Short mmCIF file of C-alpha atoms in Angstrom, two decimals:
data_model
loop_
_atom_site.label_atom_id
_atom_site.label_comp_id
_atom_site.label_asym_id
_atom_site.label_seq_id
_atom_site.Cartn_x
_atom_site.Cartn_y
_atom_site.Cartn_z
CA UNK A 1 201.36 131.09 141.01
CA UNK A 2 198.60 131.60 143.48
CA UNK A 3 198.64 135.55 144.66
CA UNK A 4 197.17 136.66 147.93
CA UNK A 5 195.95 132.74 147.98
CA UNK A 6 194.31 133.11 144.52
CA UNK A 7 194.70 131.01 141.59
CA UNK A 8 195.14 132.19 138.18
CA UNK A 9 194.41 130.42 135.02
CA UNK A 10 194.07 130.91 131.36
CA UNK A 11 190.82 130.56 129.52
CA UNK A 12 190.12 129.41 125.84
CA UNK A 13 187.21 130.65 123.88
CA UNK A 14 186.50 129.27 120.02
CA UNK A 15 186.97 131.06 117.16
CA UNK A 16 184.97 129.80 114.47
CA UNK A 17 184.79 130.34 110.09
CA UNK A 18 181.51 131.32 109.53
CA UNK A 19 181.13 129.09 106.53
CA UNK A 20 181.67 125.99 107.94
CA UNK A 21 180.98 126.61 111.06
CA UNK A 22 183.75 125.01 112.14
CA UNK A 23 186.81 126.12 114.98
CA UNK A 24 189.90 127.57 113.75
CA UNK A 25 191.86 129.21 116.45
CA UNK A 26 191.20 130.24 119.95
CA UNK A 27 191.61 133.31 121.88
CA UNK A 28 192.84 132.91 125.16
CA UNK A 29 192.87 135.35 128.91
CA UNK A 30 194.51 135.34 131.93
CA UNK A 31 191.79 135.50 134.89
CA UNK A 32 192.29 135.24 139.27
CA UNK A 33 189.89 133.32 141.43
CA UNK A 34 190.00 135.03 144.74
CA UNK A 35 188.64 133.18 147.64
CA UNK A 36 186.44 135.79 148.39
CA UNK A 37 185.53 137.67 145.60
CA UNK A 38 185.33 135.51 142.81
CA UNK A 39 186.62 135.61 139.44
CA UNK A 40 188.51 138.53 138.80
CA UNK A 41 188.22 139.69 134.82
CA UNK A 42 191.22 140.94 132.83
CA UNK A 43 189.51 143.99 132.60
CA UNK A 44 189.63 144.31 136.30
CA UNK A 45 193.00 142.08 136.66
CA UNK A 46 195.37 143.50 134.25
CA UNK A 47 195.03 147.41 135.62
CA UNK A 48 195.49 145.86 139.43
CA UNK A 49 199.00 143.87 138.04
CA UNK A 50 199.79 147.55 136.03
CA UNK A 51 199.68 149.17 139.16
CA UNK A 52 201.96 146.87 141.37
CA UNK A 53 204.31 146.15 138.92
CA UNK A 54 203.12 142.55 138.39
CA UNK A 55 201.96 142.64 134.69
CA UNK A 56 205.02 141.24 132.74
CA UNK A 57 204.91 138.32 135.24
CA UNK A 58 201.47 138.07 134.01
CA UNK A 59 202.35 138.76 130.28
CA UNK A 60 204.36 135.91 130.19
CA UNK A 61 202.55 133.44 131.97
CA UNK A 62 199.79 133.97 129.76
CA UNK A 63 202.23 133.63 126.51
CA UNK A 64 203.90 130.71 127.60
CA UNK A 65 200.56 129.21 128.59
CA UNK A 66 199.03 130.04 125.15
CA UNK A 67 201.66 129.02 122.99
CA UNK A 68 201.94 125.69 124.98
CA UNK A 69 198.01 125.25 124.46
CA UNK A 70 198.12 125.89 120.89
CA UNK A 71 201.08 123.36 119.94
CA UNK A 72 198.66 120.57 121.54
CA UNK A 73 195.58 121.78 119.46
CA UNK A 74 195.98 120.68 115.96
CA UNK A 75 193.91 121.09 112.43
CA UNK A 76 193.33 117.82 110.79
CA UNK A 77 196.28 118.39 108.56
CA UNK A 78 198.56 118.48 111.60
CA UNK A 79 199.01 121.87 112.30
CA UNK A 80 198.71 123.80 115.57
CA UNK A 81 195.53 125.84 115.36
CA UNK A 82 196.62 129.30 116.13
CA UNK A 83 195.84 131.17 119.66
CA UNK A 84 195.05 134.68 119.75
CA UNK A 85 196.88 136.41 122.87
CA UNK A 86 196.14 140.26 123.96
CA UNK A 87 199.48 142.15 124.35
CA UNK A 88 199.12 145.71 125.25
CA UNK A 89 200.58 148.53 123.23
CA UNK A 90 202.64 149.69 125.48
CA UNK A 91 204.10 146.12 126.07
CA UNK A 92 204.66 146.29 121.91
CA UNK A 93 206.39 149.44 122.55
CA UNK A 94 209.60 147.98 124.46
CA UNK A 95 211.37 145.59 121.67
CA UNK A 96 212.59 143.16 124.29
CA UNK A 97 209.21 141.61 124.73
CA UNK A 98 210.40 140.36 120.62
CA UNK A 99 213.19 138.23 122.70
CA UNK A 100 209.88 137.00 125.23
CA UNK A 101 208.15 135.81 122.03
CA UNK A 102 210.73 133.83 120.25
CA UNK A 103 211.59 132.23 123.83
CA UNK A 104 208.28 131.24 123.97
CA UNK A 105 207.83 130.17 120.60
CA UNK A 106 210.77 127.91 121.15
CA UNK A 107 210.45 126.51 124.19
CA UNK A 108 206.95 124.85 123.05
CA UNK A 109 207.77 124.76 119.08
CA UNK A 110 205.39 126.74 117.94
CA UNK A 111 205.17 128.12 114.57
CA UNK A 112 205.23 131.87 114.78
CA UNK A 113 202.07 132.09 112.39
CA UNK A 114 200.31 129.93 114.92
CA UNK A 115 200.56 132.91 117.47
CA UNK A 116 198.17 136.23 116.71
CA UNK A 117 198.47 138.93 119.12
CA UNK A 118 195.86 140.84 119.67
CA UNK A 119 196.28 145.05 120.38
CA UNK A 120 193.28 147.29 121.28
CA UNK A 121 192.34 149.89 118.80
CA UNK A 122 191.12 151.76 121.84
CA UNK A 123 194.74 151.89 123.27
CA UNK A 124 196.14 156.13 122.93
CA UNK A 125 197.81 156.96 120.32
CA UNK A 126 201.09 157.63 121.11
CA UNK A 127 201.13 154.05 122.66
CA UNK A 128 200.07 152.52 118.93
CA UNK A 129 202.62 154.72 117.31
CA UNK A 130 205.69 153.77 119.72
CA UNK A 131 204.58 150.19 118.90
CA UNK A 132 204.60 149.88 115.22
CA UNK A 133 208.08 149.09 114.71
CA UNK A 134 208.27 146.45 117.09
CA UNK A 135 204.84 144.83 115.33
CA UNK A 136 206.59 145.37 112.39
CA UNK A 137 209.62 143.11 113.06
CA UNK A 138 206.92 140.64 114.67
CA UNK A 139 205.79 140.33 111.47
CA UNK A 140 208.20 139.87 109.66
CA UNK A 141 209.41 136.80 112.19
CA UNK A 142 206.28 135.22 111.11
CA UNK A 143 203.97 136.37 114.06
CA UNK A 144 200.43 137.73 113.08
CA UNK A 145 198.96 141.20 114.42
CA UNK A 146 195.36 141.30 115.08
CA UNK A 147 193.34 144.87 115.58
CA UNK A 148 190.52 144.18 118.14
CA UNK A 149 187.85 146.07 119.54
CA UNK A 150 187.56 147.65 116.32
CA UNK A 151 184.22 150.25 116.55
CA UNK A 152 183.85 150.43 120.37
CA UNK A 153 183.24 153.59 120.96
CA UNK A 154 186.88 154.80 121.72
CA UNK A 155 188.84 153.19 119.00
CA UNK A 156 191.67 155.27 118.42
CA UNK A 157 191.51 155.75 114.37
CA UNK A 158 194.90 156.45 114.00
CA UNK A 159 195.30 152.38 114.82
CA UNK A 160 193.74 151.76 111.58
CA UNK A 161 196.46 153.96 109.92
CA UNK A 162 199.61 153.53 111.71
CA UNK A 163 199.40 149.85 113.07
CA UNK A 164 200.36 146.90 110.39
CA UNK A 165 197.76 143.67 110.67
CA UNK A 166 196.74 140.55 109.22
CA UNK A 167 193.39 140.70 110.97
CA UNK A 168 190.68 142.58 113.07
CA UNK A 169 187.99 141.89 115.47
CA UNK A 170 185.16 144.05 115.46
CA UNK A 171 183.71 145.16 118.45
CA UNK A 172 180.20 144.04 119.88
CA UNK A 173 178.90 147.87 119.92
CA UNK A 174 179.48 147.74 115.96
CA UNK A 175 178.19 143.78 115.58
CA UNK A 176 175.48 144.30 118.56
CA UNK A 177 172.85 144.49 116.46
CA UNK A 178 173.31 141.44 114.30
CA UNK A 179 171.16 139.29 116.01
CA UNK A 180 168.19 141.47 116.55
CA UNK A 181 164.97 140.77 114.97
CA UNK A 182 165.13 143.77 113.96
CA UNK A 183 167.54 144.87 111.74
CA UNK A 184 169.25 148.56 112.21
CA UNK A 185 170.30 150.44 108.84
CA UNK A 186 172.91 152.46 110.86
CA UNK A 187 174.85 149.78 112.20
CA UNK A 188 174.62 147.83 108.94
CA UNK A 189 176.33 151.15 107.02
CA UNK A 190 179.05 151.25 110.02
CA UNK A 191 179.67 147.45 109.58
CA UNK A 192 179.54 147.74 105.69
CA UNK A 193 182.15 150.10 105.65
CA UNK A 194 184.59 148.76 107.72
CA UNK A 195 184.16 145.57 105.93
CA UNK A 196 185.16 147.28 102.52
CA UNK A 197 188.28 148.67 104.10
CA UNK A 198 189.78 145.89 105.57
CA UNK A 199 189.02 143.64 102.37
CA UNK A 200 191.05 145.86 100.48
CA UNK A 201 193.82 146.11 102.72
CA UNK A 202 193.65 142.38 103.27
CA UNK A 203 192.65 142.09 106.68
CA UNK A 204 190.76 139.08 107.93
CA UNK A 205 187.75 140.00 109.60
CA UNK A 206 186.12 138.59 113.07
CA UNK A 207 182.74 139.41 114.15
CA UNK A 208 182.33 139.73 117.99
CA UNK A 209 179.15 138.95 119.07
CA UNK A 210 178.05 135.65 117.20
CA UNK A 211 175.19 134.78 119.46
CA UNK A 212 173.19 132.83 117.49
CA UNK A 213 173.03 131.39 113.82
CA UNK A 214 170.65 134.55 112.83
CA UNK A 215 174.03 136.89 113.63
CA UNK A 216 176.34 134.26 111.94
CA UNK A 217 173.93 134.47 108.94
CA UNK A 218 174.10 138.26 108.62
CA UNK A 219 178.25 138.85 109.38
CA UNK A 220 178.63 135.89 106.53
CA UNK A 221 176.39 137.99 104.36
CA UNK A 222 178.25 140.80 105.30
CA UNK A 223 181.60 139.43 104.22
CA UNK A 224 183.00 138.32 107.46
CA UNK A 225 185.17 135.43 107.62
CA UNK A 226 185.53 134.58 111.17
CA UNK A 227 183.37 134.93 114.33
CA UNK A 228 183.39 134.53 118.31
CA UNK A 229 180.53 134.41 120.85
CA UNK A 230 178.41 132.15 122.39
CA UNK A 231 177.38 129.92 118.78
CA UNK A 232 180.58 128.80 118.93
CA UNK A 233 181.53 128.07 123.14
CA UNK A 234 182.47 130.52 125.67
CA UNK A 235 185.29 130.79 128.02
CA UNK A 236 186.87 127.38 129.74
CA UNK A 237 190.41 126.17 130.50
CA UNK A 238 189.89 123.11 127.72
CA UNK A 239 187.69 123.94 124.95
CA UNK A 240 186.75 121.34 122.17
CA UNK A 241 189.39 120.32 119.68
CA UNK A 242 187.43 120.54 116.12
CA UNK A 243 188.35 122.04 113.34
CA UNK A 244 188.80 121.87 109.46
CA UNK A 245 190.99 123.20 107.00
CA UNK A 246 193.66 125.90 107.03
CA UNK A 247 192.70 129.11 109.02
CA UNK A 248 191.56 131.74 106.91
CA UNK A 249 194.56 134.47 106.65
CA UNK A 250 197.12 131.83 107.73
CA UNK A 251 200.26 131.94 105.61
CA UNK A 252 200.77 128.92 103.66
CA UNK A 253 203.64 126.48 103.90
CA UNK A 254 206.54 127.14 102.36
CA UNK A 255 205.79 124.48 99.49
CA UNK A 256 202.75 126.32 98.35
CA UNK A 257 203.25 127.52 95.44
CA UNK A 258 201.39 131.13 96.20
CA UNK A 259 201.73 132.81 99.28
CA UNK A 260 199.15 135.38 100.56
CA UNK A 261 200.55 139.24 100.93
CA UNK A 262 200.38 141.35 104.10
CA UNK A 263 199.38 144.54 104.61
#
């Protein structure tokens, strides 16, 4: 699909267990080149598709793209490393994108607990509200619900109430400061308590921002499990394939003889 003589193309980013160090998922976007001006962010994309009525055409591509990524990237135990794809609330809100997921799912074999969709906390309320049911039955298909964003500056809190997830990504303005020399008390209370939350409701935790080994040093102090920045790789169309163990958060197989609750 090449719009207005564009191209666009999906991007991978690692995301990495702080422990080990090692890649357990990736996180993938949906970007434009335009022959003129460049690459064209999702930030800048996705309103522009809103507007004309292309984003489900882009939804999907980036779904089916995603899913078909992840069922070629496996853990050393043979299992598809999951992708994380951003879905908008308002996408969440209409129940037939459940029949886009399970086509997609299917057409590339994909276990749904290999597939984590991301939602903004910043997205209104309303929007998060409408969409709960429909994450809901997501869920229960076996498809995991991540929370990012998480302590930009307009995080809607009523996402942290009303929205069910397995995980959350916290957002650079709340993990900024972890690799400062410097450290700053305020951001570490912010962090601290968010961490506590989210522990006890079960919630995997990603740091954004993971720099450097001094910020993957302080989130892993901090109780974070997983992390994303530049440590670990930044954005290309075919990102390293390493990786050990199971995925923290990731449900176990069926022959496991414990399986880990949801919130």
């Amino acid at each position: 699909m090449d719009p207005a003589g564009g191209t666009l193309s999906v991007d991978y980013r690692p995301i990495a267990e702080l422990a080990g160090r090692t890649i357990v998922g990736y996180e993938a976007r949906l970007t434009w080149t335009h022959p003129t001006l460049g690459v064209i962010q999702p930030g800048r994309l996705l309103p522009a598709a809103y507007s004309k009525g292309l984003a489900p055409i882009l939804n999907r591509r980036l779904l089916h793209a995603a899913c078909a990524h992840a069922a070629c990237h496996h853990d050393p135990g043979g299992r598809p490393l999951p992708v994380h794809v951003p879905v908008g609330a308002t996408q969440l809100a209409d129940e037939a994108v459940i029949g886009e997921i399970q086509n997609a799912l299917g057409a590339t074999k994909l276990p749904p607990d290999a597939l984590v969709l991301e939602v903004r906390a910043t997205a209104h309320s309303s929007d998060l509200m409408a969409a709960a049911p429909t994450v809901g039955r997501l869920r229960d298909l076996g498809v995991r619900i991540s929370l990012a964003e998480v302590g930009a500056p307009d995080t809607t809190v009523d996402a942290l109430r009303v929205l069910p997830m397995d995980m959350a990504v916290l957002d650079t303005a709340v993990t900024g400061p972890l690799g400062e020399t410097r450290d700053d008390v305020r951001a570490t209370v912010m962090l601290t308590s968010l961490l506590d939350a989210f522990r006890q409701l079960g919630v995997v935790v990603t740091a954004g921002g993971v720099n450097d080994e001094r910020a993957a040093e302080r989130a892993t102090r901090l109780g974070c499990t997983l992390g994303i920045g530049r440590l670990f790789g930044d954005w290309q169309a075919d990102p390293p394939r390493l990786a050990r163990g199971r995925p923290p958060g990731r449900r176990p197989d069926p022959q496991t003889p414990t399986a880990r609750g949801r919130t």
